[in-house]
Coordinates of C-alpha atoms in Angstrom, one line a residue:
M1 CA 189.1 149.4 113.6
T2 CA 186.5 149.0 110.8
N3 CA 184.5 145.8 110.2
A4 CA 186.5 145.3 107.0
Q5 CA 189.7 145.2 109.0
R6 CA 188.3 142.9 111.7
G7 CA 186.8 140.4 109.3
R8 CA 183.2 139.8 108.1
Y9 CA 182.3 136.6 110.0
H10 CA 182.1 136.1 113.8
G11 CA 180.6 133.0 115.5
Y12 CA 180.7 129.2 115.6
L13 CA 180.3 126.7 112.9
V14 CA 179.4 123.1 113.9
I15 CA 181.3 120.9 111.4
D16 CA 180.7 117.2 110.9
K17 CA 184.3 116.2 110.5
P18 CA 184.8 113.3 108.1
G19 CA 187.2 110.5 108.8
G20 CA 190.7 111.0 107.3
W21 CA 190.7 114.7 107.9
T22 CA 192.7 116.4 110.7
S23 CA 191.2 119.2 112.7
H24 CA 193.7 121.5 111.1
D25 CA 192.5 120.3 107.6
V26 CA 189.0 121.5 108.6
V27 CA 190.2 124.9 109.9
A28 CA 192.3 125.4 106.7
R29 CA 189.2 124.6 104.5
V30 CA 187.0 127.1 106.5
R31 CA 189.7 129.8 106.2
R32 CA 189.8 129.3 102.5
I33 CA 186.1 129.2 102.0
L34 CA 185.3 132.2 104.2
G35 CA 188.5 134.2 103.4
E36 CA 188.8 134.7 107.1
R37 CA 192.2 134.6 108.9
R38 CA 191.0 134.1 112.4
V39 CA 189.6 130.6 112.6
G40 CA 190.3 128.0 115.3
H41 CA 188.8 124.7 116.6
A42 CA 187.7 123.9 120.1
G43 CA 189.4 120.6 120.8
T44 CA 191.2 118.2 118.5
L45 CA 189.6 115.1 117.0
D46 CA 191.8 112.2 115.9
P47 CA 192.1 112.0 112.1
A48 CA 190.3 108.6 112.1
A49 CA 187.5 110.0 114.2
V50 CA 184.2 111.2 112.7
G51 CA 182.1 113.7 114.6
V52 CA 181.3 117.2 115.7
L53 CA 184.1 119.8 115.6
P54 CA 183.2 123.3 116.8
V55 CA 185.0 125.8 114.7
A56 CA 185.2 129.5 115.9
V57 CA 185.5 132.3 113.4
G58 CA 186.5 135.9 113.9
D59 CA 185.8 137.4 117.4
A60 CA 184.5 134.0 118.5
T61 CA 188.0 132.6 118.6
R62 CA 188.4 134.5 121.9
T63 CA 185.9 132.1 123.5
V64 CA 187.5 128.8 122.4
E65 CA 189.3 128.3 125.7
Y66 CA 186.0 128.1 127.5
L67 CA 184.5 125.5 125.2
A68 CA 187.6 123.4 125.1
V69 CA 187.2 122.5 128.8
A70 CA 183.7 121.1 128.3
S71 CA 183.3 117.3 128.7
K72 CA 183.3 115.1 125.6
S73 CA 181.7 111.8 125.0
Y74 CA 182.7 109.1 122.5
R75 CA 181.0 106.1 120.9
A76 CA 183.1 103.3 119.4
E77 CA 182.6 100.2 117.4
I78 CA 185.0 97.3 117.7
T79 CA 185.5 94.0 115.9
L80 CA 187.0 91.2 118.0
G81 CA 189.2 88.4 116.6
I82 CA 191.0 90.4 113.9
E83 CA 194.7 91.3 114.0
T84 CA 196.3 93.8 111.7
D85 CA 200.0 94.4 110.8
S86 CA 199.9 97.9 112.3
Y87 CA 197.6 97.0 115.3
D88 CA 195.0 99.6 114.2
A89 CA 192.1 99.8 111.8
D90 CA 194.3 101.1 109.0
G91 CA 196.6 98.1 108.8
G92 CA 196.2 95.0 106.7
V93 CA 194.5 92.0 108.3
V94 CA 196.9 89.2 109.2
A95 CA 194.8 87.0 111.4

């Protein structure tokens, strides 16, 4: 198999995922920009979450399973005393 058949890019991209995007949205954008079919992410971030999303490209997609079992840490900011109609940050404030 030639390099042209295997794809041109191999390795990891460290993406700062913006809020409102799904992990799949990020992968789809990377596929489109690089023109690479084999792209995958190592762990899913909630659409509301902002943070690091490791994205594997080409031959690196074979190693995603090893990175996905690594520990994760989270930092959160909360506001007490507010109630929304949907019980999450996306809802309208009712109290």
